[in-house]
Coordinates of C-alpha atoms and ligand atoms in Angstrom, one line a residue:
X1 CA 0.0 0.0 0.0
X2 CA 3.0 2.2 1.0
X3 CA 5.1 1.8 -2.4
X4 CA 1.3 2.4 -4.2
X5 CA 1.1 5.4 -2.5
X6 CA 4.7 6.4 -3.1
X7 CA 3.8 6.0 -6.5
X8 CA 0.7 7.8 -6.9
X9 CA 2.7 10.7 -5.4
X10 CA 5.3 10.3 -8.2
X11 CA 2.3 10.1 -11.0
X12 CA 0.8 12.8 -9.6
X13 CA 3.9 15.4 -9.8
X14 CA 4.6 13.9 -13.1
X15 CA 0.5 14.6 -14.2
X16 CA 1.2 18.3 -12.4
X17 CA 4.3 18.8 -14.6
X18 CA 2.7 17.6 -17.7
X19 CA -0.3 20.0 -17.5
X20 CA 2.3 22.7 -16.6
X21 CA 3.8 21.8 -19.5
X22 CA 0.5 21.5 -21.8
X23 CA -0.8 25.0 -20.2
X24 CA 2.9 26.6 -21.4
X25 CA 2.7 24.7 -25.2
X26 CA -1.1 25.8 -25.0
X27 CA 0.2 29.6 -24.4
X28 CA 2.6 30.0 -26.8
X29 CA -0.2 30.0 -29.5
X30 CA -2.6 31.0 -27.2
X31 CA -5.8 32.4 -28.6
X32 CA -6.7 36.4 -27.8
X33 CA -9.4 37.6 -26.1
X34 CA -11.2 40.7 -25.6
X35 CA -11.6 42.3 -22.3
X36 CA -14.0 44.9 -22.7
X37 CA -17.1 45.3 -25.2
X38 CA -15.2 47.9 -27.6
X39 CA -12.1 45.2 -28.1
X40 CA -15.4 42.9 -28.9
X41 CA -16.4 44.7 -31.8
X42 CA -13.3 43.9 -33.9
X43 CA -14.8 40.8 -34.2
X44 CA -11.5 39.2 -34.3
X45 CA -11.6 37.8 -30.8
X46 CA -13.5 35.6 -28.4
X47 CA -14.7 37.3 -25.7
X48 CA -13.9 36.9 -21.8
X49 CA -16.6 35.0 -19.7
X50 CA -17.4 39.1 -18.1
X51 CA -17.2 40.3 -21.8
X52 CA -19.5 37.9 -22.7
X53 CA -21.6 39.0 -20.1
X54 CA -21.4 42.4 -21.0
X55 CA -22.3 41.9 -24.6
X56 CA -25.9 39.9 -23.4
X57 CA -26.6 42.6 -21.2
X58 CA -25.9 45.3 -23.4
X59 CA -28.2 44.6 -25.9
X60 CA -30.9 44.0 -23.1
X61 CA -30.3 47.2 -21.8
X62 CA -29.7 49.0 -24.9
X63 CA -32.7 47.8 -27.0
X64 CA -35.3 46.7 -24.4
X65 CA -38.3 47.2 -27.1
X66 CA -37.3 44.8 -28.6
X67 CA -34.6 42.6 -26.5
X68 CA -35.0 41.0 -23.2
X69 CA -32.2 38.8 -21.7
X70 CA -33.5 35.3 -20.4
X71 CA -31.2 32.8 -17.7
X72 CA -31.5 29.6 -19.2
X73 CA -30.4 28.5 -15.6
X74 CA -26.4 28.1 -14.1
X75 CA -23.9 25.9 -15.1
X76 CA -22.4 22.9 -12.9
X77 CA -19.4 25.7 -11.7
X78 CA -22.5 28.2 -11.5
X79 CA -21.9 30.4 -14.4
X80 CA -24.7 31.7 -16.5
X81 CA -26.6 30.2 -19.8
X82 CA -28.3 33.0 -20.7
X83 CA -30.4 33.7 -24.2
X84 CA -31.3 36.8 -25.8
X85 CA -34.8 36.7 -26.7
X86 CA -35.6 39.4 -29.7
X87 CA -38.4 40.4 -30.9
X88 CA -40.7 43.4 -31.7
X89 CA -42.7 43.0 -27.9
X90 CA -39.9 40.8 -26.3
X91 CA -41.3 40.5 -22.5
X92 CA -45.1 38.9 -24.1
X93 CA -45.4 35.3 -25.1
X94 CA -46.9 36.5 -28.3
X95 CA -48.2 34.2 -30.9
X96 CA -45.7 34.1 -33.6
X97 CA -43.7 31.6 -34.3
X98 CA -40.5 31.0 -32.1
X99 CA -36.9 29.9 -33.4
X100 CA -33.9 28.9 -30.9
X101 CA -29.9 29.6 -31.9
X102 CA -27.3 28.0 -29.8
X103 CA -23.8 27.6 -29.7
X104 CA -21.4 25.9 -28.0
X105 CA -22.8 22.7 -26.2
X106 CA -19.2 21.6 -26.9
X107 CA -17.0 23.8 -25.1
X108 CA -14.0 24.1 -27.8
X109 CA -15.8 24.5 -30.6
X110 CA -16.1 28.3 -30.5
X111 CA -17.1 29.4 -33.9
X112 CA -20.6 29.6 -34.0
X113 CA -20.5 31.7 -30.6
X114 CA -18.6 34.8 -33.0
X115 CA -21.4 34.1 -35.5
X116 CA -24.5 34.4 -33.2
X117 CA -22.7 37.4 -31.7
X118 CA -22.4 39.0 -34.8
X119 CA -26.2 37.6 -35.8
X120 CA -27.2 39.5 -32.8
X121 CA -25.5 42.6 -33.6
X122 CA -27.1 42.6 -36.5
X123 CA -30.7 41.3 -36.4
X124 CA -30.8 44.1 -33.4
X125 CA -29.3 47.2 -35.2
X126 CA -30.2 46.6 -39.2
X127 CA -32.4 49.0 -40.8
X128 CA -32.8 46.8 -43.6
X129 CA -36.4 46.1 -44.1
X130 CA -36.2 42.3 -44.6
X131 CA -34.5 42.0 -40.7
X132 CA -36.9 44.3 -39.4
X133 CA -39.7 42.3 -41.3
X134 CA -38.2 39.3 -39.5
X135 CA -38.2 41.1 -36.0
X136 CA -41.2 41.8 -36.0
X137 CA -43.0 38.8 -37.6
X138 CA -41.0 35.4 -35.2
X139 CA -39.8 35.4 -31.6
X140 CA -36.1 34.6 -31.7
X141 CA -33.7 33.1 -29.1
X142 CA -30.2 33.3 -29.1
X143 CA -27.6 31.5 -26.9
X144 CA -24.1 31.9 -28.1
X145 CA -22.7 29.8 -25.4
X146 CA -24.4 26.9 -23.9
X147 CA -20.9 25.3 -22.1
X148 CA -19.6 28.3 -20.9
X149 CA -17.5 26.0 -17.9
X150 CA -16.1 24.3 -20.9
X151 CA -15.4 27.5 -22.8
X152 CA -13.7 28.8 -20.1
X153 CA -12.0 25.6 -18.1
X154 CA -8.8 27.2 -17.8
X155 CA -10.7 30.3 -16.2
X156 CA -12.6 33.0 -17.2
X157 CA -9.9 35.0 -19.1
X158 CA -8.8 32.4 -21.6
X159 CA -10.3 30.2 -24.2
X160 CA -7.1 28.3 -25.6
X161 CA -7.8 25.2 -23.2
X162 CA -11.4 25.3 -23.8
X163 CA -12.7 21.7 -24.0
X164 CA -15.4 19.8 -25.4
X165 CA -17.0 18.5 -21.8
X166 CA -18.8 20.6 -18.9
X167 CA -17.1 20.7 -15.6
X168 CA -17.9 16.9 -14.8
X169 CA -16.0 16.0 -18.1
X170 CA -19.3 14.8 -20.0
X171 CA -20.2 15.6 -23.1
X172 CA -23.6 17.3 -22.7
X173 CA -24.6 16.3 -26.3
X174 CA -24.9 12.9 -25.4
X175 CA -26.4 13.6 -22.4
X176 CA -30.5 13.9 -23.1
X177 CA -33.2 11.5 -23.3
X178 CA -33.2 9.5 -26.5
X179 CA -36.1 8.8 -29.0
X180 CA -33.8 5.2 -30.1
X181 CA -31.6 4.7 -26.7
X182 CA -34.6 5.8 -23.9
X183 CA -33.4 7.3 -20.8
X184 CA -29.9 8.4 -19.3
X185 CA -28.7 7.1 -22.8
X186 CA -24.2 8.1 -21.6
X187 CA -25.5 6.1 -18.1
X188 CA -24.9 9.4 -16.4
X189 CA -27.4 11.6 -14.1
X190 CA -28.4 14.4 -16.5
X191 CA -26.6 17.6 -16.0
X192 CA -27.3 20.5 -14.8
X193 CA -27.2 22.3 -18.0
X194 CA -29.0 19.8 -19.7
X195 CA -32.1 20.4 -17.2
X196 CA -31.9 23.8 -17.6
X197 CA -31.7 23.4 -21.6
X198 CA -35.0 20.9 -21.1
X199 CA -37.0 23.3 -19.0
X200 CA -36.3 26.1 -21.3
X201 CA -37.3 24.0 -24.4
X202 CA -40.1 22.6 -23.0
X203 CA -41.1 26.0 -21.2
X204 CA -40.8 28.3 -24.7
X205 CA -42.0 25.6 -26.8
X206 CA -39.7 26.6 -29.6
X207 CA -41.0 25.5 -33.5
X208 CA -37.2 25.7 -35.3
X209 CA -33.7 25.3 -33.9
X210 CA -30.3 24.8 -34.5
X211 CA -27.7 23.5 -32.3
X212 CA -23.9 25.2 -33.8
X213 CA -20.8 23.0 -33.7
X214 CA -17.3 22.6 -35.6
X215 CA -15.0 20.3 -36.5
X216 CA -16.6 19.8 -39.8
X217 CA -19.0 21.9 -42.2
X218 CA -22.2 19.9 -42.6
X219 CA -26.0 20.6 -42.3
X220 CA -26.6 17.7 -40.4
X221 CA -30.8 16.8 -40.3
X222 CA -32.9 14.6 -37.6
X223 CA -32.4 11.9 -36.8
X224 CA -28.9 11.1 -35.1
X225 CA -30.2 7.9 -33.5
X226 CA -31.3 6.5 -36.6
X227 CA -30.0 5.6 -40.2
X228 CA -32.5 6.8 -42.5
X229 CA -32.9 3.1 -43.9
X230 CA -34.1 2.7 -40.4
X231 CA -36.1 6.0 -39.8
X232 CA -36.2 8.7 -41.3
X233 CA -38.0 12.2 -40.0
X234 CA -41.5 13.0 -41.5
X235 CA -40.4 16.0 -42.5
X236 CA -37.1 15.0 -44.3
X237 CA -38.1 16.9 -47.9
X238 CA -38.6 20.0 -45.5
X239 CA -35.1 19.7 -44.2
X240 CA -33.4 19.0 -47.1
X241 CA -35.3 22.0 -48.8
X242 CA -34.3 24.5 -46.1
X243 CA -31.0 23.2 -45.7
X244 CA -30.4 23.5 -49.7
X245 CA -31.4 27.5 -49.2
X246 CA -29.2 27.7 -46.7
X247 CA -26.0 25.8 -48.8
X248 CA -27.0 28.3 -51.5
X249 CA -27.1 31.7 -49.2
X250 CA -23.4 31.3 -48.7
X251 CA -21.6 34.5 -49.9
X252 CA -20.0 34.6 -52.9
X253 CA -16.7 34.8 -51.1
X254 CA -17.1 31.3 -49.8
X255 CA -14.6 28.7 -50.9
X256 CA -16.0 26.6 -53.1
X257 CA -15.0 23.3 -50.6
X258 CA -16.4 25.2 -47.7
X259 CA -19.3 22.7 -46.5
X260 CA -18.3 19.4 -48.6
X261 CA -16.2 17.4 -45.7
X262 CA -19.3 15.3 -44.9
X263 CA -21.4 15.4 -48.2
X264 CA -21.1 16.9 -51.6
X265 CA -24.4 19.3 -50.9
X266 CA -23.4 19.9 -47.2
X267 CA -26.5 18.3 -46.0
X268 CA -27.1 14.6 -44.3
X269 CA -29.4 12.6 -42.6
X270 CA -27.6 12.4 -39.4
X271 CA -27.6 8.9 -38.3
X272 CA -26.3 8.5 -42.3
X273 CA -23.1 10.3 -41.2
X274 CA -22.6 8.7 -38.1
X275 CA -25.2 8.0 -35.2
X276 CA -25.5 9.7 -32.0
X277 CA -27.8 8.9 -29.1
X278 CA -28.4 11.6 -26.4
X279 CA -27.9 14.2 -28.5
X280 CA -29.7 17.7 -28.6
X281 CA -31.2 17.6 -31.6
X282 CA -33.2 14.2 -31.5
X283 CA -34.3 15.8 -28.4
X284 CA -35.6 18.9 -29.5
X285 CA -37.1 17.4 -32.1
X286 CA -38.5 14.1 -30.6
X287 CA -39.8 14.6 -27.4
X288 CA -40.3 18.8 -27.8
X289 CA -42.2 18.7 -31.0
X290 CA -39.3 21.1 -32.4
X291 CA -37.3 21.0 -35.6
X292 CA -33.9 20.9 -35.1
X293 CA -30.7 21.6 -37.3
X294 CA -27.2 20.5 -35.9
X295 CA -24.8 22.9 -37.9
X296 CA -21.5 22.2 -38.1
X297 CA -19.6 25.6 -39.3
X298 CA -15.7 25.2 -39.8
X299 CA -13.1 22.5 -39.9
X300 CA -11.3 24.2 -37.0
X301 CA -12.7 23.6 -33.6
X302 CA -11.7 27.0 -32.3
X303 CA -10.3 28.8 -35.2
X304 CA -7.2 31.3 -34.7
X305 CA -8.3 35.1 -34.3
X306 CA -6.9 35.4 -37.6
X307 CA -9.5 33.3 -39.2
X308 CA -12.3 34.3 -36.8
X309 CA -14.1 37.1 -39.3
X310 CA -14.5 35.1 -42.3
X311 CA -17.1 32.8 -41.0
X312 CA -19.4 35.5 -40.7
X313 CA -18.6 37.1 -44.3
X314 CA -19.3 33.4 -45.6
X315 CA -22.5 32.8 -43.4
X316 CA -24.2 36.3 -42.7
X317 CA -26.9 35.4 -45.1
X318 CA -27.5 31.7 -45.0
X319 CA -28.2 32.6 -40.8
X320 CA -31.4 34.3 -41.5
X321 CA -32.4 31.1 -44.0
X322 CA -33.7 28.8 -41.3
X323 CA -35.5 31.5 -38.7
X324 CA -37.6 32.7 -42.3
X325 CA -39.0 29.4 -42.6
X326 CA -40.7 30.0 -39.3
X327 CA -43.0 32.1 -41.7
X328 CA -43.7 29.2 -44.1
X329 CA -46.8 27.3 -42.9
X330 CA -49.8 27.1 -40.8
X331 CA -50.8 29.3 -37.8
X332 CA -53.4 29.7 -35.4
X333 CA -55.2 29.7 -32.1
X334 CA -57.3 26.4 -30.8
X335 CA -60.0 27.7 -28.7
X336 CA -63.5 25.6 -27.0
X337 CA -65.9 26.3 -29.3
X338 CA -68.9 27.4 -26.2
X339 CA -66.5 29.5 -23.5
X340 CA -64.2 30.5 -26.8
X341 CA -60.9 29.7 -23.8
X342 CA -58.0 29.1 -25.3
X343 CA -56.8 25.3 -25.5
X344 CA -53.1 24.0 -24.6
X345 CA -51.9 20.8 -25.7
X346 CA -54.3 20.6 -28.5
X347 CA -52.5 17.9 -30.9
X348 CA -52.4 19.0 -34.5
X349 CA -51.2 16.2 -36.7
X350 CA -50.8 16.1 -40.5
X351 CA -52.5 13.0 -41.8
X352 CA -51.0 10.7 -44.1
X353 CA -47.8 12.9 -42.9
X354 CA -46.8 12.9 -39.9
X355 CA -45.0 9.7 -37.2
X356 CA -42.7 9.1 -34.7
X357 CA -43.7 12.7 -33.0
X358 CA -43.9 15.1 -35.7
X359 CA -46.7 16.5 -34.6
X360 CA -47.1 20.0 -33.1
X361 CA -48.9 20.9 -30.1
X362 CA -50.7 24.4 -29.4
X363 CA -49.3 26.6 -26.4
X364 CA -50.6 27.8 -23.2
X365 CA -52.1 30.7 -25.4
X366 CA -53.8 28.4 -27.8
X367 CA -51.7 29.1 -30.4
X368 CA -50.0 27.0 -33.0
X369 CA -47.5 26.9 -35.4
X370 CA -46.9 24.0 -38.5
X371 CA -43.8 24.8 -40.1
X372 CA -44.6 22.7 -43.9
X373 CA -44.0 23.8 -47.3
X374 CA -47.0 24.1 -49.9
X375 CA -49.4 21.8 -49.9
X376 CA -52.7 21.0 -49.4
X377 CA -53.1 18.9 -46.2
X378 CA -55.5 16.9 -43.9
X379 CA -54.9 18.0 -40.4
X380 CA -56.5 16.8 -37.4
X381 CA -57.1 18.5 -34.5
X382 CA -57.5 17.0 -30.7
X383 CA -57.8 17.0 -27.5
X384 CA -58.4 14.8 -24.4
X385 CA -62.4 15.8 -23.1
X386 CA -62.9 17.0 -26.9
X387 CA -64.3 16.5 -30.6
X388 CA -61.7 16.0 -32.5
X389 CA -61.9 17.9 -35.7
X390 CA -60.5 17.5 -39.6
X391 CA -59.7 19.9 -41.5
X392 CA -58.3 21.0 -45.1
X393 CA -55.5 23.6 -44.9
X394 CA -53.7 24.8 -48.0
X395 CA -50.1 26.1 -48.0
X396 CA -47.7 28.1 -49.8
X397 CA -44.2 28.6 -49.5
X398 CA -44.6 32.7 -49.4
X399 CA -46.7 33.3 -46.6
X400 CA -48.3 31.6 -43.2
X401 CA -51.5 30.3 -43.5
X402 CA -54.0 31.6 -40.8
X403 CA -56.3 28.7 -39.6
X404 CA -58.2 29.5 -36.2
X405 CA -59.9 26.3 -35.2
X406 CA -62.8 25.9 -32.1
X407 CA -63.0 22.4 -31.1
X408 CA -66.2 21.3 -28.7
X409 CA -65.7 19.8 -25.0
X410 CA -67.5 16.2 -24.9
X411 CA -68.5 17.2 -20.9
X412 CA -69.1 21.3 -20.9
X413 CA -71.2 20.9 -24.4
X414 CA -73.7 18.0 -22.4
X415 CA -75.4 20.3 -20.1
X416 CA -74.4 23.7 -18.6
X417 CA -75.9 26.4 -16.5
X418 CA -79.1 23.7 -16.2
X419 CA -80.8 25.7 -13.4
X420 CA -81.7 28.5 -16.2
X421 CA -85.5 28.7 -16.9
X422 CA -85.6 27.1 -20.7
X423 CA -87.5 25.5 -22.7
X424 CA -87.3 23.6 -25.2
X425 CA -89.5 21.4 -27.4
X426 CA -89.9 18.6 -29.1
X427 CA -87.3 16.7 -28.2
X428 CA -86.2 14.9 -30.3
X429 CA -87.3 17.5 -33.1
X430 CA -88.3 17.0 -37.0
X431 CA -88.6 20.1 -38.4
X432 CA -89.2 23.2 -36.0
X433 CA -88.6 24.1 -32.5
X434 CA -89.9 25.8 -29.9
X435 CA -87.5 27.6 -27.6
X436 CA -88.5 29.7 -24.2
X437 CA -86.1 31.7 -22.7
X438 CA -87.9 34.8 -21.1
X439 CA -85.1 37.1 -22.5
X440 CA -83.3 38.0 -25.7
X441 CA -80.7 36.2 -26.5
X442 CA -78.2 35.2 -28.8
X443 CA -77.8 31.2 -29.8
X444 CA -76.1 29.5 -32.1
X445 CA -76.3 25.5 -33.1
X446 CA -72.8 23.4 -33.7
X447 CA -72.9 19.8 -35.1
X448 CA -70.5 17.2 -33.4
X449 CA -67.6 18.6 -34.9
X450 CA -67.9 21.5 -33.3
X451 CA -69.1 22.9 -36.8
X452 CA -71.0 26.2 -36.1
X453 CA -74.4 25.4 -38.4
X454 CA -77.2 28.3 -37.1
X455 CA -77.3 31.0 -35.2
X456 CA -79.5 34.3 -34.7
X457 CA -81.5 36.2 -32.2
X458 CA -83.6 34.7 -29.8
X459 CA -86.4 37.0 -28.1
X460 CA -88.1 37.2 -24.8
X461 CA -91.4 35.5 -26.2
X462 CA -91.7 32.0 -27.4
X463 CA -89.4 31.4 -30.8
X464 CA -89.8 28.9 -33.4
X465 CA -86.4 27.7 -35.1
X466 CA -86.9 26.5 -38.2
X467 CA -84.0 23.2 -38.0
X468 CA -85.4 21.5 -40.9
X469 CA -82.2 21.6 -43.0
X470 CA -80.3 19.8 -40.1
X471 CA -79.6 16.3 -40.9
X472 CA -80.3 13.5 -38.8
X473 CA -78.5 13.7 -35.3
X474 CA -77.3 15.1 -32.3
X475 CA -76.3 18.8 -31.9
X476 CA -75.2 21.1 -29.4
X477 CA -77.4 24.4 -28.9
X478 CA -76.0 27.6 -27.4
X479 CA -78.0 30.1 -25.6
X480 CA -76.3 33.5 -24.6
X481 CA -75.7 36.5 -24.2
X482 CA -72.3 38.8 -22.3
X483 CA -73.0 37.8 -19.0
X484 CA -74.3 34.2 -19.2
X485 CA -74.6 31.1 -21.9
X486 CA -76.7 28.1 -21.4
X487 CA -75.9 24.8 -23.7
X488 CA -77.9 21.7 -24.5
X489 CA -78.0 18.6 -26.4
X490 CA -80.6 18.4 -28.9
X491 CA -81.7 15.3 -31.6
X492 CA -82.7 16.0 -34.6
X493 CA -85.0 13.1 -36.3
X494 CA -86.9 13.3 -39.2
Ligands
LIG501 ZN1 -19.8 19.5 -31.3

């Protein structure tokens, strides 16, 4: 045990020396930083963890019309994952569509934190019409560093040991639940980044997002967990259409080679590459109902300062590509056809179209959004307690379509507000029916569907609906007015 220890002693001075060592070999082409915002603007180095700091804040501060700054929650060594959240009425969860930019989930791999810096910069300050179009029309999110601990490893003044890992040397991109592998698929607890990435997802309820690597230059498309001869995403064409605009917005400065490592159009089915489980991106995807895009940006995991600039002269248009295809689609607000509430967790599901968790669901506002390209689709609508309802909803690829649906609750539509004096007769009815109320009224008649099929005036003396158009069935039938509404089955037999 004594010569063990002895030993251990020995490896551990000769570990100590060797880091020494590695820390000195790192410095000698150590990367710059800049220490204060102004330094930042030369866009030729990566910021300080304060800088960093500094830069979120600033544009919070600075633009707080349309910028508010969100903490995604702390990191295992208690630094910050924050997001910018920009948009034309930043602190309302308005209903437009929402897309999600982060950067970063690998410590080293620092690239894409200079582009969504600059992205920032510019989707905040343009005066171009197009970006202020954008601003005003989607609710974007934008974390340029999601691994800040392994960004800054070596402390929060230096990048040029920055690893790949968080503080607890995982890799956080293999470290969420799994649509192939299932739970804990790396056999570790999940991190604490990774919860607060989960709860943020799952909170926002983002519609598009990309996750920004390096060490290669691919558009790399769900699913990781699966070769596409085993699965492939129900919305592969859509991927492989956005990610072909985005290929083609390159500038015109862009090496020809740049994004042809991995495939010859820089875009693959992910699990055709190489298959990942616990990764971000199947995550997203899967189990929030999101689209997401791993990007992969440069061949350089942290590219010299030299080199720095020139990803954002190739990429400044192909970044706006993917957030303008949260305006290609449908869009709308799922409310209960009687009490006109808004509905959460209303399923919409393309039929014929959609599997394995494509579907979208609506928000705690009722609204939806179904990023598709044109079409004309068969889309379902439902709910747990309610009518499900099928409708026809035709697309393009300029515009959003606007489809407001009202679906009707199975227990609220039986009976409600039954102590209220009416009458109503014969039940089951043919042709005409007499209805009592004792006031005026307004009433309207919805098939099962939820369908609104009548509805007028009713007045304080006796009132004779003429329902002989109705085919045979049961109906629900409204009665009300601003401060009270009264519902009951009828049967229509003739
Ligand atoms: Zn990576």
């Amino acid at each position: 045990m004594k010569n063990l220890f002895i030993s251990l002693v020995c490896l551990f001075a000769i570990m100590g020396y060797m880091n020494a060592f590695s820390q000195n070999h790192d410095n000698t082409k150590a990367i710059s930083v800049a220490t204060n915002l102004e330094d930042m603007y030369n866009w030729n180095l990566y910021p300080t963890y304060q800088t960093y700091l500094d830069f979120m804040n600033y544009y919070a501060d600075t633009y707080p019309n349309i910028c508010k700054l969100d903490t995604i929650g702390y990191t295992t060594q208690n630094r910050l994952l924050l997001a910018l959240k920009i948009s034309s009425n930043p602190n309302i969860d308005q209903n437009k569509p929402k897309f999600f930019y982060s950067s970063s989930i690998h410590g080293n791999e620092l690239t894409g934190t200079m582009v969504l810096m600059q992205f920032i910069d510019t989707l905040i300050t343009s005066t171009a019409d197009d970006i202020i179009q954008l601003r005003n029309s989607i609710q974007m999110y934008i974390c340029p560093m999601a691994n800040p601990d392994g960004t800054y490893i070596a402390g929060d003044n230096s990048v040029s040991s920055a690893v790949r890992y968080n503080a607890n040397y995982l890799d956080l991109n293999r470290n969420f639940p799994d649509p192939k592998a299932g739970a804990h698929p790396d056999g570790e607890s999940y991190q604490v980044e990774t919860l607060a990435f989960m709860e943020y997802a799952l909170r926002e309820r983002f519609h598009i997002s990309s996750n920004l690597h390096t060490g290669s230059e691919v558009y790399n498309y769900p699913f990781d967990c699966y070769r596409s001869s085993q699965k492939e995403h129900a919305d592969k064409s859509w991927f492989e259409y956005m990610g072909n605009e985005f290929v083609g917005a390159f500038s015109s400065t862009t090496p020809s080679n740049y994004f042809t490592d991995v495939s010859s159009n820089g875009i693959i089915d992910g699990g055709d590459w190489y298959t990942v489980f616990g990764g971000r991106q199947d995550w997203h995807t899967y189990f929030a109902h999101c689209r997401e895009i791993t990007l992969e940006l440069s061949m350089d995991y942290t590219p010299s300062n030299a080199k720095i600039k020139r990803y954002w002269e190739y990429l400044h248009n192909s970044m706006f590509v993917m957030p303008k295809y949260c305006l290609i689609g449908f869009e709308g607000v799922v409310k209960d056809t009687l009490t006109d509430e808004v509905l959460d967790n209303v399923m919409i599901k393309i039929n014929n179209h959609d599997r394995d968790s494509s579907e979208v669901f609506s928000n705690s506002n009722g609204y939806f959004f179904r990023p598709i390209l044109s079409g004309n689709y068969s889309v379902t609508f439902s709910k747990d307690g309610y009518y499900s309802k099928t409708i026809n909803v035709n697309t393009s690829n300029d515009m959003t379509t606007l489809q407001d649906v009202k679906l009707l609750s199975m227990t609220q539509s039986i009976e409600k507000n039954p102590k209220k004096d009416v009458k109503i007769y014969p039940m089951p009815v043919n042709s005409v029916m007499v209805v009592e109320v004792g006031e005026d009224m307004n009433y309207s008649i919805f098939d099962m569907q939820g369908q609104m099929i009548m509805n007028g005036r009713i007045h304080s003396r006796a009132n004779v609906l003429d329902v002989s158009k109705l085919d045979n069935g049961n109906y629900f039938f409204k009665i009300y007015n601003a401060k009270e509404q009264y519902n009951k089955k009828i049967l229509v037999i003739k």
